[in-house]
Amino acid sequence: MSESPSTTAVTTDPFDAGAEFDRQVQTLLRLGYPKLAGRTEEDFTALVTPLRAAAVAGPPGSAGHRPPTEARVPFLLVVTRDLVPVEPRLGLTTLAGKRKPGFLDRNFPAGDLPRFDPIKELEVPAGPAYLVFDVERGEEFRNLAPAAAMEGMSAQGRLPLTIDEGIAFVTQHPAALASNRCFSLVGSRCGDKRVPALWISQGAPKLGWCWYGNPHTWLGSATAHPVRLGLD
């Protein structure tokens, strides 16, 4: 059984972005990401370390990071399916204080998950890892269909999260996924009306999907700053 990622402290003041980046890297090492990627811990660390300076600086034009809360974090180190497939990463997520591993909803047909790509509006960096900033679980969009939530995000100058980003959110900050505080990942689509989402089932994170036009009282739509920064 996988180890449970530690719950992130939410009271650090001032926020130390460098220490937070290092913590996120250590979490991935502890969970076995290098082995899943077919790399040594040293190679894995060397791969993602060039992103540290950008994590400390924040997105272009930012005035610095705000300390994290359970609903919002300053940045995430996102590992993509180019480095580690979705399902093994999902299986390393847990709820805060729990040990049951995350799992994929049975309504995803076999081989269907790779069809969900980032929408073009996100301009997700190519490659094995990147940074996404100012991530929120989107509680204000609860009981709104993802279609309506997208309009609200656009009005805020924000964009939705992808599957890779949602998994990174729960991996690094398990408390982000809570009862009646679950979230859609509208940034990953496959050309039909399905929208992937992370919610709680059987005491563990579950990656499933809902319809683009259907609201749920317990499901928001997670958002982030529009700029994502990659390794190049």
Tab-separated table of C-alpha atoms in Angstrom:
chain	number	residue	atom	x	y	z
A	1	MET	CA	0.000	0.000	0.000
A	2	SER	CA	1.293	3.481	-0.830
A	3	GLU	CA	2.327	5.946	1.798
A	4	SER	CA	-0.069	8.735	2.589
A	5	PRO	CA	1.222	12.173	1.535
A	6	SER	CA	1.499	14.539	4.465
A	7	THR	CA	-1.094	17.258	4.874
A	8	THR	CA	0.370	20.646	4.065
A	9	ALA	CA	0.513	23.259	6.816
A	10	VAL	CA	-1.651	26.246	5.915
A	11	THR	CA	-0.394	28.824	8.416
A	12	THR	CA	3.167	29.502	7.171
A	13	ASP	CA	3.856	33.245	7.248
A	14	PRO	CA	5.760	34.404	5.324
A	15	PHE	CA	5.366	31.733	2.679
A	16	ASP	CA	8.672	30.135	1.641
A	17	ALA	CA	8.185	29.180	-2.007
A	18	GLY	CA	11.580	27.509	-2.283
A	19	ALA	CA	10.886	25.280	0.705
A	20	GLU	CA	7.463	24.426	-0.714
A	21	PHE	CA	8.972	23.428	-4.067
A	22	ASP	CA	11.492	21.229	-2.274
A	23	ARG	CA	8.684	19.649	-0.223
A	24	GLN	CA	6.747	18.835	-3.375
A	25	VAL	CA	9.795	17.193	-4.937
A	26	GLN	CA	10.405	15.179	-1.774
A	27	THR	CA	6.778	14.037	-1.760
A	28	LEU	CA	7.148	12.696	-5.291
A	29	LEU	CA	10.391	10.951	-4.367
A	30	ARG	CA	8.813	9.388	-1.287
A	31	LEU	CA	5.855	8.127	-3.274
A	32	GLY	CA	8.062	6.417	-5.830
A	33	TYR	CA	7.625	8.652	-8.881
A	34	PRO	CA	11.216	8.102	-10.082
A	35	LYS	CA	10.710	4.338	-10.259
A	36	LEU	CA	7.418	4.789	-12.120
A	37	ALA	CA	9.237	7.062	-14.565
A	38	GLY	CA	12.090	4.590	-15.018
A	39	ARG	CA	14.611	6.993	-13.488
A	40	THR	CA	16.835	7.193	-10.441
A	41	GLU	CA	15.922	9.646	-7.692
A	42	GLU	CA	18.924	11.744	-8.702
A	43	ASP	CA	17.839	11.874	-12.348
A	44	PHE	CA	14.254	12.686	-11.414
A	45	THR	CA	15.354	15.497	-9.096
A	46	ALA	CA	17.684	16.903	-11.736
A	47	LEU	CA	14.847	16.840	-14.273
A	48	VAL	CA	12.447	18.987	-12.233
A	49	THR	CA	14.891	21.235	-10.348
A	50	PRO	CA	15.148	23.812	-13.192
A	51	LEU	CA	11.526	24.731	-12.351
A	52	ARG	CA	12.452	25.806	-8.811
A	53	ALA	CA	13.474	29.362	-9.696
A	54	ALA	CA	10.225	29.935	-11.584
A	55	ALA	CA	8.234	28.550	-8.647
A	56	VAL	CA	9.931	31.004	-6.293
A	57	ALA	CA	9.401	33.943	-8.653
A	58	GLY	CA	5.762	33.159	-9.415
A	59	PRO	CA	3.957	33.823	-12.694
A	60	PRO	CA	4.937	36.849	-14.792
A	61	GLY	CA	3.596	40.078	-13.327
A	62	SER	CA	2.725	38.552	-9.954
A	63	ALA	CA	3.222	40.440	-6.693
A	64	GLY	CA	4.377	37.349	-4.803
A	65	HIS	CA	2.709	34.268	-3.396
A	66	ARG	CA	-0.089	34.155	-0.866
A	67	PRO	CA	0.208	31.446	1.812
A	68	PRO	CA	-1.766	28.266	1.032
A	69	THR	CA	-5.132	27.261	2.452
A	70	GLU	CA	-7.044	23.999	2.064
A	71	ALA	CA	-8.920	25.492	-0.892
A	72	ARG	CA	-6.037	27.294	-2.637
A	73	VAL	CA	-2.301	26.755	-3.139
A	74	PRO	CA	0.327	29.077	-4.649
A	75	PHE	CA	1.706	26.601	-7.184
A	76	LEU	CA	1.958	22.940	-8.118
A	77	LEU	CA	4.742	20.900	-9.658
A	78	VAL	CA	2.806	18.930	-12.275
A	79	VAL	CA	4.079	15.616	-13.626
A	80	THR	CA	2.512	14.753	-16.965
A	81	ARG	CA	1.569	11.466	-18.555
A	82	ASP	CA	4.656	11.874	-20.766
A	83	LEU	CA	6.647	10.858	-17.676
A	84	VAL	CA	4.218	8.733	-15.611
A	85	PRO	CA	0.788	7.442	-16.764
A	86	VAL	CA	-2.343	8.772	-15.064
A	87	GLU	CA	-3.524	5.633	-13.262
A	88	PRO	CA	-0.314	4.930	-11.297
A	89	ARG	CA	-0.254	8.551	-10.140
A	90	LEU	CA	-3.922	8.402	-9.207
A	91	GLY	CA	-3.199	5.283	-7.139
A	92	LEU	CA	-0.720	7.275	-5.041
A	93	THR	CA	-3.287	9.863	-3.946
A	94	THR	CA	-5.178	9.657	-0.659
A	95	LEU	CA	-7.567	11.796	1.343
A	96	ALA	CA	-6.091	13.814	4.212
A	97	GLY	CA	-5.322	11.487	7.114
A	98	LYS	CA	-6.396	8.385	5.165
A	99	ARG	CA	-4.536	5.571	3.439
A	100	LYS	CA	-6.912	4.165	0.797
A	101	PRO	CA	-5.450	4.834	-2.650
A	102	GLY	CA	-7.228	6.805	-5.332
A	103	PHE	CA	-8.833	4.890	-8.180
A	104	LEU	CA	-10.417	5.248	-11.605
A	105	ASP	CA	-14.188	5.139	-12.053
A	106	ARG	CA	-15.402	2.001	-13.834
A	107	ASN	CA	-17.335	4.188	-16.303
A	108	PHE	CA	-14.085	5.054	-18.070
A	109	PRO	CA	-13.908	2.405	-20.819
A	110	ALA	CA	-10.598	0.577	-21.160
A	111	GLY	CA	-8.097	2.741	-23.027
A	112	ASP	CA	-10.378	5.774	-22.942
A	113	LEU	CA	-8.460	7.910	-20.448
A	114	PRO	CA	-5.598	8.896	-22.819
A	115	ARG	CA	-8.157	10.525	-25.109
A	116	PHE	CA	-8.638	13.352	-22.586
A	117	ASP	CA	-6.194	16.044	-23.676
A	118	PRO	CA	-5.678	19.589	-22.348
A	119	ILE	CA	-7.907	22.098	-24.102
A	120	LYS	CA	-6.019	24.439	-26.423
A	121	GLU	CA	-6.840	27.549	-24.349
A	122	LEU	CA	-4.528	26.328	-21.585
A	123	GLU	CA	-1.341	26.295	-23.685
A	124	VAL	CA	0.023	23.526	-21.459
A	125	PRO	CA	3.816	23.272	-21.840
A	126	ALA	CA	5.078	20.215	-23.660
A	127	GLY	CA	7.263	17.830	-21.730
A	128	PRO	CA	7.384	15.726	-18.575
A	129	ALA	CA	6.762	18.416	-15.934
A	130	TYR	CA	5.697	22.044	-15.530
A	131	LEU	CA	4.341	24.577	-13.031
A	132	VAL	CA	0.779	25.810	-12.588
A	133	PHE	CA	0.096	28.772	-10.293
A	134	ASP	CA	-2.569	30.022	-7.875
A	135	VAL	CA	-4.634	26.843	-7.917
A	136	GLU	CA	-8.135	26.853	-6.374
A	137	ARG	CA	-10.639	24.023	-6.036
A	138	GLY	CA	-13.403	26.304	-7.329
A	139	GLU	CA	-15.935	26.178	-4.519
A	140	GLU	CA	-17.744	29.192	-5.962
A	141	PHE	CA	-18.717	27.023	-8.917
A	142	ARG	CA	-20.471	24.328	-6.872
A	143	ASN	CA	-23.937	23.544	-8.212
A	144	LEU	CA	-22.989	25.120	-11.547
A	145	ALA	CA	-22.618	23.036	-14.673
A	146	PRO	CA	-19.044	23.048	-16.021
A	147	ALA	CA	-20.312	25.022	-19.015
A	148	ALA	CA	-21.472	27.826	-16.705
A	149	ALA	CA	-18.327	27.533	-14.580
A	150	MET	CA	-16.205	28.122	-17.684
A	151	GLU	CA	-17.987	31.419	-18.234
A	152	GLY	CA	-17.278	32.402	-14.626
A	153	MET	CA	-13.604	31.485	-14.945
A	154	SER	CA	-13.257	33.569	-18.093
A	155	ALA	CA	-14.764	36.552	-16.292
A	156	GLN	CA	-12.148	36.124	-13.550
A	157	GLY	CA	-9.274	35.827	-16.027
A	158	ARG	CA	-8.635	32.243	-14.937
A	159	LEU	CA	-8.572	28.830	-16.620
A	160	PRO	CA	-9.584	25.285	-15.571
A	161	LEU	CA	-7.348	22.478	-14.341
A	162	THR	CA	-6.434	19.365	-16.319
A	163	ILE	CA	-6.400	15.762	-15.092
A	164	ASP	CA	-2.633	15.929	-14.524
A	165	GLU	CA	-3.044	19.135	-12.510
A	166	GLY	CA	-5.918	17.770	-10.451
A	167	ILE	CA	-3.888	14.702	-9.518
A	168	ALA	CA	-0.955	16.946	-8.567
A	169	PHE	CA	-3.306	19.043	-6.392
A	170	VAL	CA	-4.532	16.066	-4.371
A	171	THR	CA	-1.094	14.423	-4.275
A	172	GLN	CA	0.566	17.474	-2.757
A	173	HIS	CA	-2.406	18.817	-0.777
A	174	PRO	CA	-4.751	15.944	0.158
A	175	ALA	CA	-7.016	18.258	2.182
A	176	ALA	CA	-7.999	20.024	-1.037
A	177	LEU	CA	-10.409	17.162	-1.775
A	178	ALA	CA	-13.048	17.121	0.954
A	179	SER	CA	-16.698	16.225	1.490
A	180	ASN	CA	-18.877	18.547	-0.620
A	181	ARG	CA	-15.672	20.242	-1.809
A	182	CYS	CA	-14.851	18.128	-4.861
A	183	PHE	CA	-14.027	19.515	-8.297
A	184	SER	CA	-14.328	19.081	-12.041
A	185	LEU	CA	-11.255	19.230	-14.279
A	186	VAL	CA	-12.702	21.064	-17.253
A	187	GLY	CA	-9.242	21.618	-18.743
A	188	SER	CA	-9.146	18.015	-20.035
A	189	ARG	CA	-11.618	17.056	-22.753
A	190	CYS	CA	-11.923	14.347	-25.400
A	191	GLY	CA	-14.332	15.878	-27.899
A	192	ASP	CA	-17.606	14.771	-26.313
A	193	LYS	CA	-19.772	16.111	-23.455
A	194	ARG	CA	-17.849	14.379	-20.652
A	195	VAL	CA	-15.824	16.357	-18.120
A	196	PRO	CA	-13.393	14.523	-15.799
A	197	ALA	CA	-13.724	15.199	-12.077
A	198	LEU	CA	-12.189	14.175	-8.761
A	199	TRP	CA	-14.523	13.277	-5.930
A	200	ILE	CA	-14.649	11.021	-2.867
A	201	SER	CA	-15.848	7.432	-3.057
A	202	GLN	CA	-15.291	4.569	-0.607
A	203	GLY	CA	-13.049	6.795	1.492
A	204	ALA	CA	-10.608	7.563	-1.336
A	205	PRO	CA	-10.122	9.955	-4.263
A	206	LYS	CA	-11.933	8.819	-7.384
A	207	LEU	CA	-11.368	10.066	-10.922
A	208	GLY	CA	-14.623	9.926	-12.809
A	209	TRP	CA	-16.547	12.109	-15.201
A	210	CYS	CA	-19.740	14.163	-15.319
A	211	TRP	CA	-21.638	15.860	-18.132
A	212	TYR	CA	-20.622	19.324	-19.349
A	213	GLY	CA	-24.168	20.621	-18.889
A	214	ASN	CA	-25.019	19.030	-15.521
A	215	PRO	CA	-24.558	20.750	-12.121
A	216	HIS	CA	-23.859	18.964	-8.824
A	217	THR	CA	-24.186	20.531	-5.374
A	218	TRP	CA	-20.976	18.867	-4.154
A	219	LEU	CA	-18.865	19.525	-7.242
A	220	GLY	CA	-17.091	22.767	-8.147
A	221	SER	CA	-14.679	23.402	-11.009
A	222	ALA	CA	-11.007	23.874	-10.145
A	223	THR	CA	-9.159	26.867	-11.610
A	224	ALA	CA	-5.675	28.340	-11.896
A	225	HIS	CA	-3.743	31.365	-13.077
A	226	PRO	CA	-3.714	31.311	-16.895
A	227	VAL	CA	0.106	31.101	-17.191
A	228	ARG	CA	1.802	27.712	-17.000
A	229	LEU	CA	5.603	27.478	-17.131
A	230	GLY	CA	7.520	24.496	-18.494
A	231	LEU	CA	11.094	23.263	-18.561
A	232	ASP	CA	12.076	24.986	-21.823
